[in-house]
Coordinates of C-alpha atoms in Angstrom, one line a residue:
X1 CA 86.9 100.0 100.2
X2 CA 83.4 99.3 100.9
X3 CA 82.7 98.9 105.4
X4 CA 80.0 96.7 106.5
X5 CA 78.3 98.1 109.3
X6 CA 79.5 95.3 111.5
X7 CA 82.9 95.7 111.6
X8 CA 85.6 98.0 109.6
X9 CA 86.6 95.1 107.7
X10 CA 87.0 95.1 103.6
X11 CA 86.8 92.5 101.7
X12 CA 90.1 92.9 100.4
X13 CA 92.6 95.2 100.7
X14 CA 95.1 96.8 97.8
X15 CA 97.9 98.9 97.3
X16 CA 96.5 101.4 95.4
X17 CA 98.5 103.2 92.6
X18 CA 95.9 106.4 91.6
X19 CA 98.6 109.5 91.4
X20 CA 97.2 112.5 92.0
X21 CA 97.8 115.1 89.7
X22 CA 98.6 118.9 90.6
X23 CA 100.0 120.0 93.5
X24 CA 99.1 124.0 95.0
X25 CA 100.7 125.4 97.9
X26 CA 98.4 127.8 100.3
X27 CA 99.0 128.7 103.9
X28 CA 96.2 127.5 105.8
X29 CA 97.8 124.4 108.5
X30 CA 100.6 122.0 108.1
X31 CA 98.3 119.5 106.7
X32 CA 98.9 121.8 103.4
X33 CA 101.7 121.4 101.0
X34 CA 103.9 124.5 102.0
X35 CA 106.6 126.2 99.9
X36 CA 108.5 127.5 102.9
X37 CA 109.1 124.0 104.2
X38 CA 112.6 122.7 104.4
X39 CA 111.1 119.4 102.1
X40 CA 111.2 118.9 98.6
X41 CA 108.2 118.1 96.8
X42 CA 108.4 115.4 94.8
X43 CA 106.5 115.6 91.4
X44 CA 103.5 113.0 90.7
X45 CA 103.5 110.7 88.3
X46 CA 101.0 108.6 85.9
X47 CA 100.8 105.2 84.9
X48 CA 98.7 103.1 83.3
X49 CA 99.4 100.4 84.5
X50 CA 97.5 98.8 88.1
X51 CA 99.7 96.7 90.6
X52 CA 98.7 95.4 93.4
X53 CA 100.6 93.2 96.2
X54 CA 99.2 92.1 99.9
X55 CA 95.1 91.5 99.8
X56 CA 93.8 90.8 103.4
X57 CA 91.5 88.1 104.1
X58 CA 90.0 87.0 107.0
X59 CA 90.6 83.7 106.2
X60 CA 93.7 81.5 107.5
X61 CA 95.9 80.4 104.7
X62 CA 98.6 78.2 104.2
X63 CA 101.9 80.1 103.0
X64 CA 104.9 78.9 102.3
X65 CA 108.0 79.4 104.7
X66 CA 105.6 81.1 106.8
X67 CA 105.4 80.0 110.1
X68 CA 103.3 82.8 111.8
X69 CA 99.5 82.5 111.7
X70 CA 99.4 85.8 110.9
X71 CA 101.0 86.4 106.7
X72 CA 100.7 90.4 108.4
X73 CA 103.4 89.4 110.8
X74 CA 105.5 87.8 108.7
X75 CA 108.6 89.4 107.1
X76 CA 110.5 88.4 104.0
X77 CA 114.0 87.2 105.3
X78 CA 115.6 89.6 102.7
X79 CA 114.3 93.0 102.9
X80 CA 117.1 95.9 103.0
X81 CA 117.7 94.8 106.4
X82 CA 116.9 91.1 107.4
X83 CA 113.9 90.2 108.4
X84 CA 112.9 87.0 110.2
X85 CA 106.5 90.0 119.4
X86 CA 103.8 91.8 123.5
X87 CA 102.0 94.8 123.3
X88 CA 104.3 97.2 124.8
X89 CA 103.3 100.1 127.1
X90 CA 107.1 102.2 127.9
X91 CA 109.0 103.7 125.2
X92 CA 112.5 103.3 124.7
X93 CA 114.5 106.1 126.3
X94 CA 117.9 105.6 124.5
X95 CA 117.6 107.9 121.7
X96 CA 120.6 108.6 118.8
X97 CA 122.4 111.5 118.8
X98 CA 124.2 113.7 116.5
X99 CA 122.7 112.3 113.7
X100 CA 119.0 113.8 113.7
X101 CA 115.8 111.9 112.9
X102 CA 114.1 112.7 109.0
X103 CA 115.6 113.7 106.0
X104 CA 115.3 116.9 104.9
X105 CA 113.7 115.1 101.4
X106 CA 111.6 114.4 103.9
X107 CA 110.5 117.9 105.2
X108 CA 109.9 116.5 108.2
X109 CA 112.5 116.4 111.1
X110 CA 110.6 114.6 114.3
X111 CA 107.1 112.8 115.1
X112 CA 104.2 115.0 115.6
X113 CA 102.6 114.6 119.1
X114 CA 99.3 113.8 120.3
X115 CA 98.4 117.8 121.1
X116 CA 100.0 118.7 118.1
X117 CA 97.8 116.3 115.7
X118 CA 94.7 117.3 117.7
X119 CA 95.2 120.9 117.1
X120 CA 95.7 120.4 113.6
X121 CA 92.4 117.7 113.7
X122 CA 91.0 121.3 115.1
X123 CA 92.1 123.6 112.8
X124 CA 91.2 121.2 109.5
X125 CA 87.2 121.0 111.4
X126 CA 86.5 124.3 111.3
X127 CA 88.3 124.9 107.6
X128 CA 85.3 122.3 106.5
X129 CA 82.6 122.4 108.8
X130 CA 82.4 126.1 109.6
X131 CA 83.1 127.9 113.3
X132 CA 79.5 127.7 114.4
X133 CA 78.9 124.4 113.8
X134 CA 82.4 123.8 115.4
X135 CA 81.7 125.0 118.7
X136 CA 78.1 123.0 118.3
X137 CA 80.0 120.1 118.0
X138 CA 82.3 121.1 120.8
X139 CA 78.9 122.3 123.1
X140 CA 77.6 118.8 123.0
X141 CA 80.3 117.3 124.3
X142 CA 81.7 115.6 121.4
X143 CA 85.5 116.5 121.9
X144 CA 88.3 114.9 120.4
X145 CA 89.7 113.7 123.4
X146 CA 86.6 112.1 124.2
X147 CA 87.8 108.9 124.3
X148 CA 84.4 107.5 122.3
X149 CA 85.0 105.8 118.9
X150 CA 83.3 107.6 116.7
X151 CA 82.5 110.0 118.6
X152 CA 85.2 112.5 117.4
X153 CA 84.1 115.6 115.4
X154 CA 86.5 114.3 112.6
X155 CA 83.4 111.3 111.7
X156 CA 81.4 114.5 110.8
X157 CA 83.7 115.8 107.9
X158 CA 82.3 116.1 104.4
X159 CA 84.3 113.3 103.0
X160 CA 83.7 114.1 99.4
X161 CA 84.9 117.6 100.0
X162 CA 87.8 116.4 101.5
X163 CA 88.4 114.5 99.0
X164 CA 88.3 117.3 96.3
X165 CA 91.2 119.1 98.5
X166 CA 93.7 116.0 98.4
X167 CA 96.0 118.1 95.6
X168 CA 96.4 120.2 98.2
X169 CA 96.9 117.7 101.3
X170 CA 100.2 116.7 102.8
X171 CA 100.6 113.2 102.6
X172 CA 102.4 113.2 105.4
X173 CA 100.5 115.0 107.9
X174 CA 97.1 112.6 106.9
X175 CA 99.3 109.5 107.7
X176 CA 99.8 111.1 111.3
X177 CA 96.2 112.0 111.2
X178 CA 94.4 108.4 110.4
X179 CA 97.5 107.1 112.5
X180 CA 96.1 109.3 115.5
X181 CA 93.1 107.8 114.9
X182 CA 93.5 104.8 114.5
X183 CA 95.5 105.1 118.0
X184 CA 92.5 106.4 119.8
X185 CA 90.1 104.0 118.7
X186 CA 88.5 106.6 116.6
X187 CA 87.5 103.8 113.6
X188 CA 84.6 106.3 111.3
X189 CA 87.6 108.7 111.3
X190 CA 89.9 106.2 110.5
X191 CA 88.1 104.6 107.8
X192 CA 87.3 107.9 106.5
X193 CA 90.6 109.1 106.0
X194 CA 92.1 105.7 104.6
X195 CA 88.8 105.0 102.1
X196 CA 88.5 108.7 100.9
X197 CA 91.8 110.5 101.2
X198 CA 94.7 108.3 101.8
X199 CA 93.8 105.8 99.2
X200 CA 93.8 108.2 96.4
X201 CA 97.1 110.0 97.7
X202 CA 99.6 107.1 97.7
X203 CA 101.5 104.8 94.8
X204 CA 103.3 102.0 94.7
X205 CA 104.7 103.4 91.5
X206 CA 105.0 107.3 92.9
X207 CA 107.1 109.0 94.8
X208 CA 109.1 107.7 97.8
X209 CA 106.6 109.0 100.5
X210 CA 103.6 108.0 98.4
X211 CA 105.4 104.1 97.9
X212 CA 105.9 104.2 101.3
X213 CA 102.2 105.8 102.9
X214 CA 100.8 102.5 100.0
X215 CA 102.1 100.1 102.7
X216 CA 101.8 102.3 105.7
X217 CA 97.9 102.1 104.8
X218 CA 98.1 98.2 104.9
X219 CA 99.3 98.1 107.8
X220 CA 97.0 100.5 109.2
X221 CA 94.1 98.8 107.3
X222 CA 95.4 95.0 108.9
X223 CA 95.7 96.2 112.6
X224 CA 91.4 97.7 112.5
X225 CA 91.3 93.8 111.2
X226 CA 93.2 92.9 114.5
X227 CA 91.1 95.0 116.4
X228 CA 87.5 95.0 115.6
X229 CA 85.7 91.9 115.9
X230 CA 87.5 89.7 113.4
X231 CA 91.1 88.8 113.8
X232 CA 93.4 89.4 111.2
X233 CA 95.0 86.1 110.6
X234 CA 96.2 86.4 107.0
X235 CA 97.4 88.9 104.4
X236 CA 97.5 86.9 101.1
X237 CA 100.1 87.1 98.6
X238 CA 101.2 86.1 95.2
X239 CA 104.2 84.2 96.5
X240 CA 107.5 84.8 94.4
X241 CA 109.5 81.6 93.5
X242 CA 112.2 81.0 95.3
X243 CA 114.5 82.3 91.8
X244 CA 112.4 85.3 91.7
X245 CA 112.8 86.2 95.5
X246 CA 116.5 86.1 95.2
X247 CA 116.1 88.3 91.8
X248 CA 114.4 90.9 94.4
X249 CA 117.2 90.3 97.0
X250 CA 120.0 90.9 94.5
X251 CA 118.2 94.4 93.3
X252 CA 117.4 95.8 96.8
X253 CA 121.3 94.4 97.7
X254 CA 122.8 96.2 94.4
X255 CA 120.9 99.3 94.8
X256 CA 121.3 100.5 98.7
X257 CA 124.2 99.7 100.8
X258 CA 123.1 98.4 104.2
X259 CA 123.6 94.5 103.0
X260 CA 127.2 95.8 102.3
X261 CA 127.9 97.5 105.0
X262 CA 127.1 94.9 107.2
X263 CA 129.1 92.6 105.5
X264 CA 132.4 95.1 104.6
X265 CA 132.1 96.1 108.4
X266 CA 131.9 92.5 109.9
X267 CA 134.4 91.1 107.1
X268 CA 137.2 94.0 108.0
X269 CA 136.5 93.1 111.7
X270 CA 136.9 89.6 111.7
X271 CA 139.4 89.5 109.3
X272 CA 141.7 91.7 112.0
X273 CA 140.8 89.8 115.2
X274 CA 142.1 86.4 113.3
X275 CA 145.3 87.8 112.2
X276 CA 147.2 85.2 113.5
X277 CA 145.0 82.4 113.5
X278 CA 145.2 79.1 112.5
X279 CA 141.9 77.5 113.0
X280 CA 138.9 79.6 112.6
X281 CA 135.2 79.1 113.3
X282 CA 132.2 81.6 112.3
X283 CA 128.8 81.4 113.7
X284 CA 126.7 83.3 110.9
X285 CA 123.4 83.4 112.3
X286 CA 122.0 84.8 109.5
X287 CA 124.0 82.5 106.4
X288 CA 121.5 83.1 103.7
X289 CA 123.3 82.3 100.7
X290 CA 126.3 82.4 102.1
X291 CA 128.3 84.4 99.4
X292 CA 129.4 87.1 102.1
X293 CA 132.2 85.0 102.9
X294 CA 133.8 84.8 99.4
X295 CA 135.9 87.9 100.1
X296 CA 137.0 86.9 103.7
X297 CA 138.6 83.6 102.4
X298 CA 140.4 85.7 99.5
X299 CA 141.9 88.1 101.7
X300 CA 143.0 84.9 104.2
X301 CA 144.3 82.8 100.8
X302 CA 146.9 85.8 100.6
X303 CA 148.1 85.7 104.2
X304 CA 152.0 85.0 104.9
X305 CA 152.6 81.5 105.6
X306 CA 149.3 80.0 103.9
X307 CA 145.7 80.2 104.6
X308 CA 144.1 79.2 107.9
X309 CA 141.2 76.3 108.1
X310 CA 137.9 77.9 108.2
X311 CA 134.8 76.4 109.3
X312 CA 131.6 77.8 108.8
X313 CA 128.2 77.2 111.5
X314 CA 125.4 78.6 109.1
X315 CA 122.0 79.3 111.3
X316 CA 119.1 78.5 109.2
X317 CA 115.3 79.4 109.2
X318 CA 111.9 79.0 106.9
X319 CA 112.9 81.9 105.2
X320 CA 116.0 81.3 104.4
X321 CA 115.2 77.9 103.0
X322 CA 112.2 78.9 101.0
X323 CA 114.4 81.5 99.4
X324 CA 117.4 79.6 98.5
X325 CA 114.9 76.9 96.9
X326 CA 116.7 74.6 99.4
X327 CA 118.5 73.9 102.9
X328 CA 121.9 74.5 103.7
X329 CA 123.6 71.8 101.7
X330 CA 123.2 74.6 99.0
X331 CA 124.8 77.1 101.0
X332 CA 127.7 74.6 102.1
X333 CA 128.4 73.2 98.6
X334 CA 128.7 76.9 97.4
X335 CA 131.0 77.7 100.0
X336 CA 133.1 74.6 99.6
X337 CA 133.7 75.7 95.8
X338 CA 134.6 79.3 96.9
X339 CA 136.9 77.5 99.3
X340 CA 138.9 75.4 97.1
X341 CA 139.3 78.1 94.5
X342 CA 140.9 80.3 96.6
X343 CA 142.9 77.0 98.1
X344 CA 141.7 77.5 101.8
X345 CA 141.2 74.2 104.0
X346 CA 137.2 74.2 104.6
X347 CA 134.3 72.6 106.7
X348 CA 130.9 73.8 106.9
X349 CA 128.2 73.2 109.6
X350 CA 124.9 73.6 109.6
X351 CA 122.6 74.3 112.1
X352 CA 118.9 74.4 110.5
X353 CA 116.7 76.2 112.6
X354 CA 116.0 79.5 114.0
X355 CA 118.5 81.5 116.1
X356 CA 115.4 81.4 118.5
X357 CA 115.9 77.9 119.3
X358 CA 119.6 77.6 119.1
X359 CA 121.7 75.8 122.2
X360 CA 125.2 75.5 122.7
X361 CA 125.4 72.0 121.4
X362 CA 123.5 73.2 117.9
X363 CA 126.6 75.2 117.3
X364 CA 129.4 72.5 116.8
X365 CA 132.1 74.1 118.9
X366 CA 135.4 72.4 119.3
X367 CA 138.4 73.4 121.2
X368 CA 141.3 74.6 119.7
X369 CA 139.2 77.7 117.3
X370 CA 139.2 81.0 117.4
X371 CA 135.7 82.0 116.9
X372 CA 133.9 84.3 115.6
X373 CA 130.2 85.6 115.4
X374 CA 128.2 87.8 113.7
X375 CA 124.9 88.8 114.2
X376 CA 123.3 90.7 110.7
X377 CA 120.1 92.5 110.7
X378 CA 118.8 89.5 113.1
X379 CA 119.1 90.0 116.3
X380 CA 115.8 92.5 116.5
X381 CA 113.4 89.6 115.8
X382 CA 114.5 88.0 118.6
X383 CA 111.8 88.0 121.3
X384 CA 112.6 90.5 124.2
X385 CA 111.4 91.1 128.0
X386 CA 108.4 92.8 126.9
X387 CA 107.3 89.9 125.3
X388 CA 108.4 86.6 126.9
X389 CA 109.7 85.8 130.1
X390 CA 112.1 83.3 128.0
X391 CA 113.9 86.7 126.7
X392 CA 115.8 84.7 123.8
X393 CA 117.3 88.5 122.8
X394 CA 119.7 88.7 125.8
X395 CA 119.5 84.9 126.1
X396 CA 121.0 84.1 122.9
X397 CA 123.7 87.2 123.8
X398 CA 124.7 85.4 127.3
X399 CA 125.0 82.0 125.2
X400 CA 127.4 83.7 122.7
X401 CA 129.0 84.8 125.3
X402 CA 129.6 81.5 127.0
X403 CA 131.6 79.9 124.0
X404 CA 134.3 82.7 125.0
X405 CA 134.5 84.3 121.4
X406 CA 137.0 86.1 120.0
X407 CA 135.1 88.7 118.3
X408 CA 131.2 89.1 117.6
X409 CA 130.4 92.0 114.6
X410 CA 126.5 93.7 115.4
X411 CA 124.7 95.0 112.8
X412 CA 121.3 96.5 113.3
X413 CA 118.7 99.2 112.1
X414 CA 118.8 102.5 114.3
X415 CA 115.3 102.8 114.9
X416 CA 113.0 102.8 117.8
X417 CA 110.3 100.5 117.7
X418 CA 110.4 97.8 120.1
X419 CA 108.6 98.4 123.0
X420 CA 106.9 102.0 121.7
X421 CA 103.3 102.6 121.7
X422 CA 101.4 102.0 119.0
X423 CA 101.0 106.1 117.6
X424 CA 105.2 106.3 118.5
X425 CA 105.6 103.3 117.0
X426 CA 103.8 104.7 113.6
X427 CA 105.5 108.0 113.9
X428 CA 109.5 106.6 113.7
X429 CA 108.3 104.1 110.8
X430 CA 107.3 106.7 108.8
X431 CA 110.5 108.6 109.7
X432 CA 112.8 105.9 109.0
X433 CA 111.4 104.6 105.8
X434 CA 111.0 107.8 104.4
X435 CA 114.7 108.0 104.4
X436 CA 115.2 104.4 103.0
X437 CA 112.6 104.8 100.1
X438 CA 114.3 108.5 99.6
X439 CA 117.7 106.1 99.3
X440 CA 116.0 103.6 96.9
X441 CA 114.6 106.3 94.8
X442 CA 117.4 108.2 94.0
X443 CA 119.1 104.4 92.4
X444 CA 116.3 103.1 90.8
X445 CA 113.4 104.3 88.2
X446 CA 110.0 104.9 90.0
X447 CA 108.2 103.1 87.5
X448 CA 110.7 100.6 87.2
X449 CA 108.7 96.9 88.0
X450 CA 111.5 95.3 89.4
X451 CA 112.0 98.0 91.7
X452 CA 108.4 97.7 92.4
X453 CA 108.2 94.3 93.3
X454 CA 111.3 94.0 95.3
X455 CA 110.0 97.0 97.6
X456 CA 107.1 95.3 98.0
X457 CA 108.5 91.4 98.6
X458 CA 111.5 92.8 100.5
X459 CA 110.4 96.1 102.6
X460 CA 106.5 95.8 102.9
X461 CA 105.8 93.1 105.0
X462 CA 108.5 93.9 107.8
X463 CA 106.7 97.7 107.5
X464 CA 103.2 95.4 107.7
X465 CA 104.4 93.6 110.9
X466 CA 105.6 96.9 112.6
X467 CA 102.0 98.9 111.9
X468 CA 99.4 95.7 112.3
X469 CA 101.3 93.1 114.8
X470 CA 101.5 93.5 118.8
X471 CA 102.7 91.0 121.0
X472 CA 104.2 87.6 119.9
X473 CA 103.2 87.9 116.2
X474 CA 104.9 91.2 115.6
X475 CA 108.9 90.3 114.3
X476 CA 110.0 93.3 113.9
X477 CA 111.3 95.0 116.8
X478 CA 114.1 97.5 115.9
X479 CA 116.4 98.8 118.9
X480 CA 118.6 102.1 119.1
X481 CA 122.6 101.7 119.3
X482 CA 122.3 102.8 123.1
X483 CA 120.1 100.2 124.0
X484 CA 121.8 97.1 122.5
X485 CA 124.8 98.2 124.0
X486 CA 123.5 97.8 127.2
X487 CA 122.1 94.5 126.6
X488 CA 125.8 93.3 125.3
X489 CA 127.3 94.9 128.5
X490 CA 124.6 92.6 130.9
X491 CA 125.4 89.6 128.9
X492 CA 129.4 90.6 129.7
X493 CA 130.9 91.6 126.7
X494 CA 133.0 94.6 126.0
X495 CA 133.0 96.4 123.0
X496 CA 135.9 96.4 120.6
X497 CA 137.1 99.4 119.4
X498 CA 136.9 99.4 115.2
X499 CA 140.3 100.7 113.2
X500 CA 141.1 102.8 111.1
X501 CA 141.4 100.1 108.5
X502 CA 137.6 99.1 109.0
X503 CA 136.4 102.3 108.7
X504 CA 138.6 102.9 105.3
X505 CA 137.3 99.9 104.2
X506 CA 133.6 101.2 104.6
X507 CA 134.6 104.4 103.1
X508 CA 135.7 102.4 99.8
X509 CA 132.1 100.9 99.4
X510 CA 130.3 103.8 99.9
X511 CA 132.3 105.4 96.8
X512 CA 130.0 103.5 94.8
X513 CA 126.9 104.9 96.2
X514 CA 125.1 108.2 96.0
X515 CA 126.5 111.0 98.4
X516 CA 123.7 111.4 100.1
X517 CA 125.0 108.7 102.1
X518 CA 126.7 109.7 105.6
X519 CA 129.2 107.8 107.3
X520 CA 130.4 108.3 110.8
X521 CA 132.4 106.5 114.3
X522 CA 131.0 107.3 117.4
X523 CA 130.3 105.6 120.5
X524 CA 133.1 103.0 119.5
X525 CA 130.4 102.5 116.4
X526 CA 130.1 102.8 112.8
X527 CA 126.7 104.8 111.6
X528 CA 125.4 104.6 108.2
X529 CA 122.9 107.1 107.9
X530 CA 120.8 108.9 104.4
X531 CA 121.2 112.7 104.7
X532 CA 120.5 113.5 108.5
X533 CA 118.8 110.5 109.3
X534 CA 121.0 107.4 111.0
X535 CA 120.0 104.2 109.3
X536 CA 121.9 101.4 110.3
X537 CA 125.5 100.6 113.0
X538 CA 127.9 98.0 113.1
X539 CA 130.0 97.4 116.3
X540 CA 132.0 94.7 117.8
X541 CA 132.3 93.2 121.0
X542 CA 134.6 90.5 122.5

């Protein structure tokens, strides 16, 4: 990427898919590949082929089922988790237990600190520029904690030495690094590291950590956009039909259980609470094609004494729409056919627009229902505290409360990334998708094209909007387990204990999976985790 002097800004910016080849282990600093490590190094690979996703512009453009001005900010409404923002100062202070951040594919069990980076920034300086000229560097009051952009020692590094060393680099450790910079406002080191080092280093046909560190550069490339002197307003991108986005949907579904697992969970949950039920109502607030529900209306066909009536609210948004190819007269005609094959009295409702908006009177509640709700993989794009005094995240909670439901099933990502710092912020992304592209990798070729493009339509921009986005435009705004249940506890719900018949139910559908995958109840929850890291809990509340 060429810089203008004006501004950091590149023409355009590509996922770049130059494996390196060789990899040699030597004991110098952690930013070296290290054979006592508890990680597995994954093995590079070639290919001739060149793909390339998100390009940034400067430019506004007009995107379909994209309401944000900013494409960056954006997330497909189908990644592994669903998709759909204030700069934040405080960190959240609920933290997982038990089940430990990072995989040990990974080789990397927690975020590396400020200190910790700068001593490392230290040790890698006087590798390449020498001791003496080190401490000149340090003598004239150049430091790294400076504070200065550009000012940091790091700007003086022989890029095209470093360059020649990247067999030997951890990829890992230079993602922390330009992070660290980037976080400082330290843009020659920044630019350095992403046009000389980390852009030869990652692959959206590689490894998982060098799939994932391709879009981890985006996002790092779009938020210097945000920051210098021109705003970022647009990543452009080859939009998918709305066939070929659900052919994307379907892969990333088939290949990694969290869709599943929300869905099994909710589905085992609901299906318990209405035992006895004649009239049912579900509020799906995130419907999307609505095909969940085929397996809840065949275990209610069998019930003693005949089915119930079920009647379905489906909450709509852009995304949704743009990838059905439609609205929710798609969704409801589907269901209606499901229905009347398995012979259960149906009505469906729809409530086109986003969960952001919704009021009690969108929802078509009647007397007379049991209802129930279920909140999957949404709930986290809901704006918060720290970014609007509206708070639609609790206020939406404290409306769903209000209609007195019978049950409500949560399903969420267990990461930390709402309210974190920017550097924090970077630090668990990179934790957490490590383990998920770890997941992806071990069901799917890695130079399988599909693959390719389903990571990069369903995964990269919600890893985009986490990395370049603060305040209003940034959607994706994960929570830990500790902290929803607080927010569920203020809103006046109590949490449901799950059965043993739930949890056996989740067992069954992670037979089909690899056994990497961890299942566990605690805290009255379900955690679905990779290896050691948690990935994703389902709960229920009444």
């Amino acid at each position: 990427m060429q810089v203008s002097q004006n501004h950091p800004a590149s023409a355009g910016i590509h996922f770049y898919h130059q494996p390196v080849q060789g990899i040699y282990q030597i004991s110098q600093s952690n930013l070296w590949h290290n054979s006592s490590s508890n990680g597995t190094t994954f093995s590079f690979e070639t290919c001739k082929e060149q793909y390339f996703t998100l390009e940034s512009s400067p430019a506004t453009t007009g995107l379909i089922g994209c309401d944000s001005k900013s494409y960056a900010c954006v997330s497909s409404n189908r990644s592994p988790f669903s998709p759909q923002g204030s700069q934040s100062y405080h960190s959240d202070h609920h933290q997982s237990s038990d089940i430990t951040y990072g995989s040990p594919l990974s080789g990397y069990s927690s975020p590396v600190d400020a200190s910790d980076l700068k001593h490392r920034l230290r040790e890698l300086e006087t590798s390449l520029l020498g001791p003496d000229e080190s401490d000149m560097v340090d003598s004239c009051g150049y430091s790294i904690d400076s504070g200065l952009p550009g000012a940091s020692p790091m700007a003086k590094y022989d890029w095209d030495q470093l360059a020649e060393m990247i067999p030997e680099l951890n990829l890992r450790e230079v993602l922390m690094l330009c992070a660290q910079a980037v976080s400082d406002d330290d843009i020659p080191t920044a630019v350095g590291w992403m046009d000389n080092v980390l852009g030869k280093m990652v692959s959206v046909a590689g490894d998982p950590l060098q799939r994932l560190g391709a879009y981890l550069l985006e996002g790092l490339r779009a938020r210097l956009e945000s920051s210098g002197s021109l705003i970022y307003k647009s990543l452009k991108c080859e939009q998918p039909t709305g066939k070929e986005l659900m052919t994307y949907m379907h892969i990333m579904y088939q290949i990694c259980p969290y869709w599943k697992f929300a869905y099994i969970s909710a589905n085992a949950v609901i299906a318990e609470a209405m035992a006895n039920e004649s009239r049912i109502h579900i509020i799906d607030f995130q419907i999307a094609q609505g095909t969940q529900w085929h397996l809840l209306m065949e275990a209610l066909a069998l019930r003693p004494g005949g089915p119930p009536s079920i009647r379905i609210t489906g909450v709509d948004d852009s995304q949704s729409f743009y990838a059905r190819g439609g609205g929710l007269k798609i969704v409801g005609e589907r269901l209606s056919n499901i229905a009347r094959s398995c012979g259960v009295p149906f009505e469906f409702h729809c409530a086109a627009m986003s969960a952001c908006v919704v009021e009690k009177d969108d929802l078509g509640v009647r007397p007379g229902e049991a209802l129930a709700v279920i909140f999957p993989y949404v709930l986290h794009h809901m704006p918060d505290e720290s970014v609007s005094i509206e708070n639609h995240r609790d206020r939406l909670l404290r409306l769903v409360k209000s209609l007195s439901p019978k049950v409500v099933t949560h399903v969420e990502q267990e990461s930390n990334t709402n309210t974190s710092p920017f550097f924090h912020r970077f630090a668990e992304t990179l934790d957490y998708y490590t383990a998920m592209f770890e997941s992806i990798d071990v069901a799917s070729p890695r130079d399988d094209k599909k693959r390719i493009s389903a990571e990069q339509h369903c995964v990269a921009r919600d890893i985009v909007s986490m990395i370049a986005c603060e305040g209003v435009e940034r959607v994706e705004r994960h929570e830990l387990f500790g902290k929803w249940k607080s927010r569920f506890s203020m809103a006046g719900f109590k949490q449901c204990p799950m059965s043993s018949s739930v949890m056996a139910a989740v067992r069954d559908l992670l037979k089909d999976f690899n056994g990497n995958y961890r299942f566990e109840h605690r805290d009255g929850a379900l955690y679905l985790g990779w290896i050691n890291r948690a990935m994703a809990t389902s709960s229920a509340w009444r």
